[in-house]
């Protein structure tokens, strides 16, 4: 195999590889203007000198090799702004879309119902009165709220011994059920949903009570 290379002084060099012998060599062609070899390759002439540039890429194996098998593969990136002319436009579009979505899904704060001394574990709305909501807390208290006035309309402190797990309102009557971790289900009848002291005689006792054993399933 023969490779021709033109030098800085205008001369040509050729490299030859000898098959089977494992050797190589180089030879410079003599000066002989306006002459060609039988192979058609021109001899060295008085042409202006030319240069040859060779660029090599060198990368370290540590730049793209993972340290652990769970690591993400490293990808080389060129952060030159000239190679990414639309980067600012894309970032602007993303920021604008994020702002629009925040406005779409924003839920402004309207009000708060305060009064429970423990966490609220259950809620239920009234079937016929739209601004009435029932809540049961972890200390066994049951409260009836007015959403318009944002205050307690009716409450029972210690309605259950433990957490109130569920409350529900009868669809046709002014009564509601409550169930707690004390394995009891109680039916309550508030007096026309008027504000009543928690320890009043007419609201501290349930209308009916059912007790189950240890196999009770709380609803």
PDB file of C-alpha atoms in Angstrom:
ATOM      1  CA  UNK A   1       0.000   0.000   0.000  1.00  0.00           C
ATOM      2  CA  UNK A   2       1.353   3.437  -0.976  1.00  0.00           C
ATOM      3  CA  UNK A   3       0.251   6.792   0.484  1.00  0.00           C
ATOM      4  CA  UNK A   4       1.254  10.139  -1.031  1.00  0.00           C
ATOM      5  CA  UNK A   5       1.740  13.230   1.182  1.00  0.00           C
ATOM      6  CA  UNK A   6       2.736  16.684   0.041  1.00  0.00           C
ATOM      7  CA  UNK A   7       5.269  18.439   2.240  1.00  0.00           C
ATOM      8  CA  UNK A   8       5.722  22.086   3.255  1.00  0.00           C
ATOM      9  CA  UNK A   9       8.425  22.667   0.653  1.00  0.00           C
ATOM     10  CA  UNK A  10       6.218  21.558  -2.212  1.00  0.00           C
ATOM     11  CA  UNK A  11       7.729  18.111  -2.505  1.00  0.00           C
ATOM     12  CA  UNK A  12       5.844  14.843  -2.366  1.00  0.00           C
ATOM     13  CA  UNK A  13       6.600  11.963  -0.078  1.00  0.00           C
ATOM     14  CA  UNK A  14       5.214   8.506  -0.437  1.00  0.00           C
ATOM     15  CA  UNK A  15       4.901   5.824   2.203  1.00  0.00           C
ATOM     16  CA  UNK A  16       4.841   2.199   1.282  1.00  0.00           C
ATOM     17  CA  UNK A  17       3.756  -0.827   3.270  1.00  0.00           C
ATOM     18  CA  UNK A  18       5.213  -4.183   2.456  1.00  0.00           C
ATOM     19  CA  UNK A  19       2.740  -7.003   2.859  1.00  0.00           C
ATOM     20  CA  UNK A  20       4.012 -10.052   4.614  1.00  0.00           C
ATOM     21  CA  UNK A  21       7.209  -8.350   5.793  1.00  0.00           C
ATOM     22  CA  UNK A  22       5.711  -6.008   8.374  1.00  0.00           C
ATOM     23  CA  UNK A  23       7.890  -3.059   7.366  1.00  0.00           C
ATOM     24  CA  UNK A  24       7.317   0.418   6.033  1.00  0.00           C
ATOM     25  CA  UNK A  25       9.431   3.231   4.702  1.00  0.00           C
ATOM     26  CA  UNK A  26       9.359   6.705   3.174  1.00  0.00           C
ATOM     27  CA  UNK A  27      11.055   8.190   0.154  1.00  0.00           C
ATOM     28  CA  UNK A  28      11.254  11.691  -1.264  1.00  0.00           C
ATOM     29  CA  UNK A  29      10.819  12.216  -4.963  1.00  0.00           C
ATOM     30  CA  UNK A  30      13.651  14.036  -6.768  1.00  0.00           C
ATOM     31  CA  UNK A  31      13.173  17.378  -8.388  1.00  0.00           C
ATOM     32  CA  UNK A  32      12.289  17.188 -12.048  1.00  0.00           C
ATOM     33  CA  UNK A  33      10.070  20.012 -13.312  1.00  0.00           C
ATOM     34  CA  UNK A  34       7.423  19.354 -15.921  1.00  0.00           C
ATOM     35  CA  UNK A  35       7.745  15.594 -15.692  1.00  0.00           C
ATOM     36  CA  UNK A  36       5.432  12.798 -14.689  1.00  0.00           C
ATOM     37  CA  UNK A  37       5.916   9.202 -13.826  1.00  0.00           C
ATOM     38  CA  UNK A  38       4.387   6.332 -15.691  1.00  0.00           C
ATOM     39  CA  UNK A  39       1.791   6.062 -12.958  1.00  0.00           C
ATOM     40  CA  UNK A  40       0.563   9.574 -13.726  1.00  0.00           C
ATOM     41  CA  UNK A  41       1.711  11.098 -10.423  1.00  0.00           C
ATOM     42  CA  UNK A  42       3.482  14.462 -10.968  1.00  0.00           C
ATOM     43  CA  UNK A  43       7.016  14.983  -9.769  1.00  0.00           C
ATOM     44  CA  UNK A  44       7.964  17.755  -7.387  1.00  0.00           C
ATOM     45  CA  UNK A  45       7.578  21.150  -9.002  1.00  0.00           C
ATOM     46  CA  UNK A  46       8.012  24.786  -8.076  1.00  0.00           C
ATOM     47  CA  UNK A  47       4.445  25.112  -6.734  1.00  0.00           C
ATOM     48  CA  UNK A  48       3.891  27.244  -3.605  1.00  0.00           C
ATOM     49  CA  UNK A  49       4.378  25.393  -0.340  1.00  0.00           C
ATOM     50  CA  UNK A  50       1.293  23.846   1.261  1.00  0.00           C
ATOM     51  CA  UNK A  51       0.594  22.859   4.831  1.00  0.00           C
ATOM     52  CA  UNK A  52      -1.461  20.049   6.279  1.00  0.00           C
ATOM     53  CA  UNK A  53      -3.413  20.329   9.538  1.00  0.00           C
ATOM     54  CA  UNK A  54      -4.457  17.335  11.560  1.00  0.00           C
ATOM     55  CA  UNK A  55      -7.051  17.640  14.354  1.00  0.00           C
ATOM     56  CA  UNK A  56      -7.402  14.910  16.936  1.00  0.00           C
ATOM     57  CA  UNK A  57     -10.228  14.322  19.423  1.00  0.00           C
ATOM     58  CA  UNK A  58      -9.182  13.243  22.882  1.00  0.00           C
ATOM     59  CA  UNK A  59     -11.735  12.234  25.511  1.00  0.00           C
ATOM     60  CA  UNK A  60     -11.185  10.925  28.970  1.00  0.00           C
ATOM     61  CA  UNK A  61     -12.960   7.698  29.822  1.00  0.00           C
ATOM     62  CA  UNK A  62     -13.989   9.166  33.174  1.00  0.00           C
ATOM     63  CA  UNK A  63     -16.113  11.828  31.451  1.00  0.00           C
ATOM     64  CA  UNK A  64     -18.672   9.361  30.126  1.00  0.00           C
ATOM     65  CA  UNK A  65     -18.160   6.261  32.298  1.00  0.00           C
ATOM     66  CA  UNK A  66     -20.592   5.665  35.144  1.00  0.00           C
ATOM     67  CA  UNK A  67     -19.154   5.299  38.619  1.00  0.00           C
ATOM     68  CA  UNK A  68     -21.946   2.945  39.705  1.00  0.00           C
ATOM     69  CA  UNK A  69     -24.336   0.732  37.802  1.00  0.00           C
ATOM     70  CA  UNK A  70     -27.335   2.746  39.029  1.00  0.00           C
ATOM     71  CA  UNK A  71     -26.004   6.072  37.767  1.00  0.00           C
ATOM     72  CA  UNK A  72     -27.423   7.779  34.696  1.00  0.00           C
ATOM     73  CA  UNK A  73     -25.310   7.696  31.566  1.00  0.00           C
ATOM     74  CA  UNK A  74     -23.405  10.918  31.060  1.00  0.00           C
ATOM     75  CA  UNK A  75     -24.119  12.687  27.789  1.00  0.00           C
ATOM     76  CA  UNK A  76     -21.696  15.278  26.385  1.00  0.00           C
ATOM     77  CA  UNK A  77     -23.270  18.659  25.741  1.00  0.00           C
ATOM     78  CA  UNK A  78     -21.999  21.759  24.019  1.00  0.00           C
ATOM     79  CA  UNK A  79     -23.355  24.844  25.799  1.00  0.00           C
ATOM     80  CA  UNK A  80     -22.196  27.267  23.127  1.00  0.00           C
ATOM     81  CA  UNK A  81     -25.064  29.768  22.559  1.00  0.00           C
ATOM     82  CA  UNK A  82     -24.219  29.890  18.855  1.00  0.00           C
ATOM     83  CA  UNK A  83     -25.250  26.236  18.524  1.00  0.00           C
ATOM     84  CA  UNK A  84     -28.593  26.778  20.291  1.00  0.00           C
ATOM     85  CA  UNK A  85     -30.196  29.830  18.679  1.00  0.00           C
ATOM     86  CA  UNK A  86     -33.727  29.016  19.910  1.00  0.00           C
ATOM     87  CA  UNK A  87     -32.833  28.289  23.533  1.00  0.00           C
ATOM     88  CA  UNK A  88     -34.153  31.615  24.880  1.00  0.00           C
ATOM     89  CA  UNK A  89     -37.378  31.266  22.933  1.00  0.00           C
ATOM     90  CA  UNK A  90     -37.964  27.761  24.298  1.00  0.00           C
ATOM     91  CA  UNK A  91     -37.283  28.839  27.876  1.00  0.00           C
ATOM     92  CA  UNK A  92     -39.613  31.815  27.478  1.00  0.00           C
ATOM     93  CA  UNK A  93     -42.387  29.559  26.172  1.00  0.00           C
ATOM     94  CA  UNK A  94     -41.925  27.102  29.036  1.00  0.00           C
ATOM     95  CA  UNK A  95     -42.038  29.874  31.638  1.00  0.00           C
ATOM     96  CA  UNK A  96     -45.155  31.363  30.061  1.00  0.00           C
ATOM     97  CA  UNK A  97     -46.941  27.994  30.000  1.00  0.00           C
ATOM     98  CA  UNK A  98     -46.019  27.333  33.633  1.00  0.00           C
ATOM     99  CA  UNK A  99     -47.422  30.721  34.656  1.00  0.00           C
ATOM    100  CA  UNK A 100     -50.668  30.075  32.790  1.00  0.00           C
ATOM    101  CA  UNK A 101     -51.065  26.638  34.390  1.00  0.00           C
ATOM    102  CA  UNK A 102     -50.475  28.102  37.852  1.00  0.00           C
ATOM    103  CA  UNK A 103     -53.299  30.553  37.237  1.00  0.00           C
ATOM    104  CA  UNK A 104     -55.588  27.850  35.877  1.00  0.00           C
ATOM    105  CA  UNK A 105     -55.087  25.513  38.843  1.00  0.00           C
ATOM    106  CA  UNK A 106     -54.917  28.266  41.482  1.00  0.00           C
ATOM    107  CA  UNK A 107     -57.476  27.909  44.277  1.00  0.00           C
ATOM    108  CA  UNK A 108     -57.678  31.158  46.257  1.00  0.00           C
ATOM    109  CA  UNK A 109     -58.225  30.889  49.997  1.00  0.00           C
ATOM    110  CA  UNK A 110     -61.846  31.709  50.921  1.00  0.00           C
ATOM    111  CA  UNK A 111     -62.067  31.063  54.645  1.00  0.00           C
ATOM    112  CA  UNK A 112     -61.283  28.746  57.552  1.00  0.00           C
ATOM    113  CA  UNK A 113     -63.496  26.929  60.041  1.00  0.00           C
ATOM    114  CA  UNK A 114     -61.764  26.915  63.421  1.00  0.00           C
ATOM    115  CA  UNK A 115     -63.009  25.266  66.602  1.00  0.00           C
ATOM    116  CA  UNK A 116     -61.734  21.675  66.746  1.00  0.00           C
ATOM    117  CA  UNK A 117     -58.956  21.050  69.253  1.00  0.00           C
ATOM    118  CA  UNK A 118     -57.794  17.905  67.406  1.00  0.00           C
ATOM    119  CA  UNK A 119     -57.463  16.786  63.806  1.00  0.00           C
ATOM    120  CA  UNK A 120     -60.556  16.431  61.613  1.00  0.00           C
ATOM    121  CA  UNK A 121     -61.008  12.842  60.391  1.00  0.00           C
ATOM    122  CA  UNK A 122     -64.377  12.978  58.583  1.00  0.00           C
ATOM    123  CA  UNK A 123     -66.674  15.430  56.817  1.00  0.00           C
ATOM    124  CA  UNK A 124     -70.235  15.263  55.468  1.00  0.00           C
ATOM    125  CA  UNK A 125     -72.529  17.809  53.843  1.00  0.00           C
ATOM    126  CA  UNK A 126     -76.226  18.180  54.570  1.00  0.00           C
ATOM    127  CA  UNK A 127     -78.580  16.727  51.985  1.00  0.00           C
ATOM    128  CA  UNK A 128     -81.071  19.623  51.957  1.00  0.00           C
ATOM    129  CA  UNK A 129     -79.357  22.605  53.593  1.00  0.00           C
ATOM    130  CA  UNK A 130     -76.503  23.655  51.344  1.00  0.00           C
ATOM    131  CA  UNK A 131     -74.473  25.665  53.854  1.00  0.00           C
ATOM    132  CA  UNK A 132     -74.399  22.954  56.567  1.00  0.00           C
ATOM    133  CA  UNK A 133     -71.375  20.691  56.987  1.00  0.00           C
ATOM    134  CA  UNK A 134     -70.684  18.047  59.650  1.00  0.00           C
ATOM    135  CA  UNK A 135     -67.213  17.244  60.952  1.00  0.00           C
ATOM    136  CA  UNK A 136     -65.749  14.747  63.406  1.00  0.00           C
ATOM    137  CA  UNK A 137     -62.404  15.159  65.163  1.00  0.00           C
ATOM    138  CA  UNK A 138     -59.866  12.924  66.849  1.00  0.00           C
ATOM    139  CA  UNK A 139     -60.973  13.845  70.370  1.00  0.00           C
ATOM    140  CA  UNK A 140     -64.524  12.509  69.790  1.00  0.00           C
ATOM    141  CA  UNK A 141     -66.167  15.877  69.094  1.00  0.00           C
ATOM    142  CA  UNK A 142     -68.851  16.332  66.423  1.00  0.00           C
ATOM    143  CA  UNK A 143     -69.628  19.784  65.033  1.00  0.00           C
ATOM    144  CA  UNK A 144     -72.180  21.213  62.624  1.00  0.00           C
ATOM    145  CA  UNK A 145     -70.932  24.243  60.691  1.00  0.00           C
ATOM    146  CA  UNK A 146     -72.537  27.087  58.777  1.00  0.00           C
ATOM    147  CA  UNK A 147     -70.456  27.875  55.697  1.00  0.00           C
ATOM    148  CA  UNK A 148     -72.132  31.247  55.203  1.00  0.00           C
ATOM    149  CA  UNK A 149     -71.397  32.492  58.730  1.00  0.00           C
ATOM    150  CA  UNK A 150     -68.233  30.327  59.104  1.00  0.00           C
ATOM    151  CA  UNK A 151     -69.133  29.397  62.674  1.00  0.00           C
ATOM    152  CA  UNK A 152     -70.292  26.386  64.691  1.00  0.00           C
ATOM    153  CA  UNK A 153     -74.062  25.928  64.688  1.00  0.00           C
ATOM    154  CA  UNK A 154     -74.218  22.784  66.826  1.00  0.00           C
ATOM    155  CA  UNK A 155     -71.588  20.701  68.611  1.00  0.00           C
ATOM    156  CA  UNK A 156     -71.207  17.766  70.975  1.00  0.00           C
ATOM    157  CA  UNK A 157     -68.021  17.424  72.980  1.00  0.00           C
ATOM    158  CA  UNK A 158     -67.088  13.818  73.720  1.00  0.00           C
ATOM    159  CA  UNK A 159     -69.641  12.296  71.369  1.00  0.00           C
ATOM    160  CA  UNK A 160     -67.351   9.254  71.093  1.00  0.00           C
ATOM    161  CA  UNK A 161     -64.557   7.868  73.222  1.00  0.00           C
ATOM    162  CA  UNK A 162     -61.809   8.157  70.661  1.00  0.00           C
ATOM    163  CA  UNK A 163     -61.611   9.220  67.042  1.00  0.00           C
ATOM    164  CA  UNK A 164     -64.797   9.936  65.102  1.00  0.00           C
ATOM    165  CA  UNK A 165     -64.321   7.840  61.961  1.00  0.00           C
ATOM    166  CA  UNK A 166     -67.426   8.810  60.003  1.00  0.00           C
ATOM    167  CA  UNK A 167     -70.496  11.052  59.888  1.00  0.00           C
ATOM    168  CA  UNK A 168     -73.455  11.051  57.496  1.00  0.00           C
ATOM    169  CA  UNK A 169     -76.771  12.899  57.229  1.00  0.00           C
ATOM    170  CA  UNK A 170     -80.195  11.336  56.650  1.00  0.00           C
ATOM    171  CA  UNK A 171     -81.450  12.384  53.210  1.00  0.00           C
ATOM    172  CA  UNK A 172     -85.046  13.064  54.367  1.00  0.00           C
ATOM    173  CA  UNK A 173     -84.730  13.941  58.081  1.00  0.00           C
ATOM    174  CA  UNK A 174     -82.831  16.393  60.223  1.00  0.00           C
ATOM    175  CA  UNK A 175     -80.775  13.606  61.760  1.00  0.00           C
ATOM    176  CA  UNK A 176     -77.293  12.295  61.232  1.00  0.00           C
ATOM    177  CA  UNK A 177     -75.183   9.290  62.176  1.00  0.00           C
ATOM    178  CA  UNK A 178     -71.729   9.207  63.714  1.00  0.00           C
ATOM    179  CA  UNK A 179     -69.392   6.261  64.234  1.00  0.00           C
ATOM    180  CA  UNK A 180     -66.162   6.135  66.232  1.00  0.00           C
ATOM    181  CA  UNK A 181     -63.361   3.866  67.317  1.00  0.00           C
ATOM    182  CA  UNK A 182     -65.306   3.059  70.510  1.00  0.00           C
ATOM    183  CA  UNK A 183     -67.382   0.595  68.411  1.00  0.00           C
ATOM    184  CA  UNK A 184     -70.596   2.615  68.684  1.00  0.00           C
ATOM    185  CA  UNK A 185     -72.932   4.149  66.096  1.00  0.00           C
ATOM    186  CA  UNK A 186     -75.017   7.098  67.309  1.00  0.00           C
ATOM    187  CA  UNK A 187     -78.017   8.912  65.815  1.00  0.00           C
ATOM    188  CA  UNK A 188     -78.252  12.606  66.602  1.00  0.00           C
ATOM    189  CA  UNK A 189     -81.180  15.039  66.247  1.00  0.00           C
ATOM    190  CA  UNK A 190     -80.083  18.666  66.455  1.00  0.00           C
ATOM    191  CA  UNK A 191     -82.801  21.107  67.495  1.00  0.00           C
ATOM    192  CA  UNK A 192     -83.530  22.773  64.138  1.00  0.00           C
ATOM    193  CA  UNK A 193     -79.784  23.326  63.683  1.00  0.00           C
ATOM    194  CA  UNK A 194     -79.674  26.117  66.263  1.00  0.00           C
ATOM    195  CA  UNK A 195     -76.577  27.020  68.243  1.00  0.00           C
ATOM    196  CA  UNK A 196     -76.675  24.981  71.452  1.00  0.00           C
ATOM    197  CA  UNK A 197     -74.132  24.787  74.305  1.00  0.00           C
ATOM    198  CA  UNK A 198     -72.058  21.572  74.090  1.00  0.00           C
ATOM    199  CA  UNK A 199     -73.200  20.361  77.540  1.00  0.00           C
ATOM    200  CA  UNK A 200     -76.923  21.033  77.102  1.00  0.00           C
ATOM    201  CA  UNK A 201     -79.272  18.241  78.152  1.00  0.00           C
ATOM    202  CA  UNK A 202     -80.989  18.072  74.797  1.00  0.00           C
ATOM    203  CA  UNK A 203     -77.795  17.505  72.779  1.00  0.00           C
ATOM    204  CA  UNK A 204     -75.348  15.569  74.918  1.00  0.00           C
ATOM    205  CA  UNK A 205     -77.164  12.222  74.649  1.00  0.00           C
ATOM    206  CA  UNK A 206     -77.852  10.367  71.388  1.00  0.00           C
ATOM    207  CA  UNK A 207     -81.285   9.218  70.343  1.00  0.00           C
ATOM    208  CA  UNK A 208     -80.188   5.575  69.832  1.00  0.00           C
ATOM    209  CA  UNK A 209     -76.975   3.632  70.372  1.00  0.00           C
ATOM    210  CA  UNK A 210     -75.849   0.236  68.986  1.00  0.00           C
ATOM    211  CA  UNK A 211     -72.865  -1.587  70.407  1.00  0.00           C
ATOM    212  CA  UNK A 212     -70.778  -4.312  68.738  1.00  0.00           C
ATOM    213  CA  UNK A 213     -68.016  -6.495  70.012  1.00  0.00           C
ATOM    214  CA  UNK A 214     -64.397  -6.626  68.972  1.00  0.00           C
ATOM    215  CA  UNK A 215     -65.375  -7.777  65.464  1.00  0.00           C
ATOM    216  CA  UNK A 216     -67.101  -4.486  64.669  1.00  0.00           C
ATOM    217  CA  UNK A 217     -66.362  -3.042  61.240  1.00  0.00           C
ATOM    218  CA  UNK A 218     -66.307   0.770  61.408  1.00  0.00           C
ATOM    219  CA  UNK A 219     -68.003   2.517  58.497  1.00  0.00           C
TER     220      UNK A 219
END
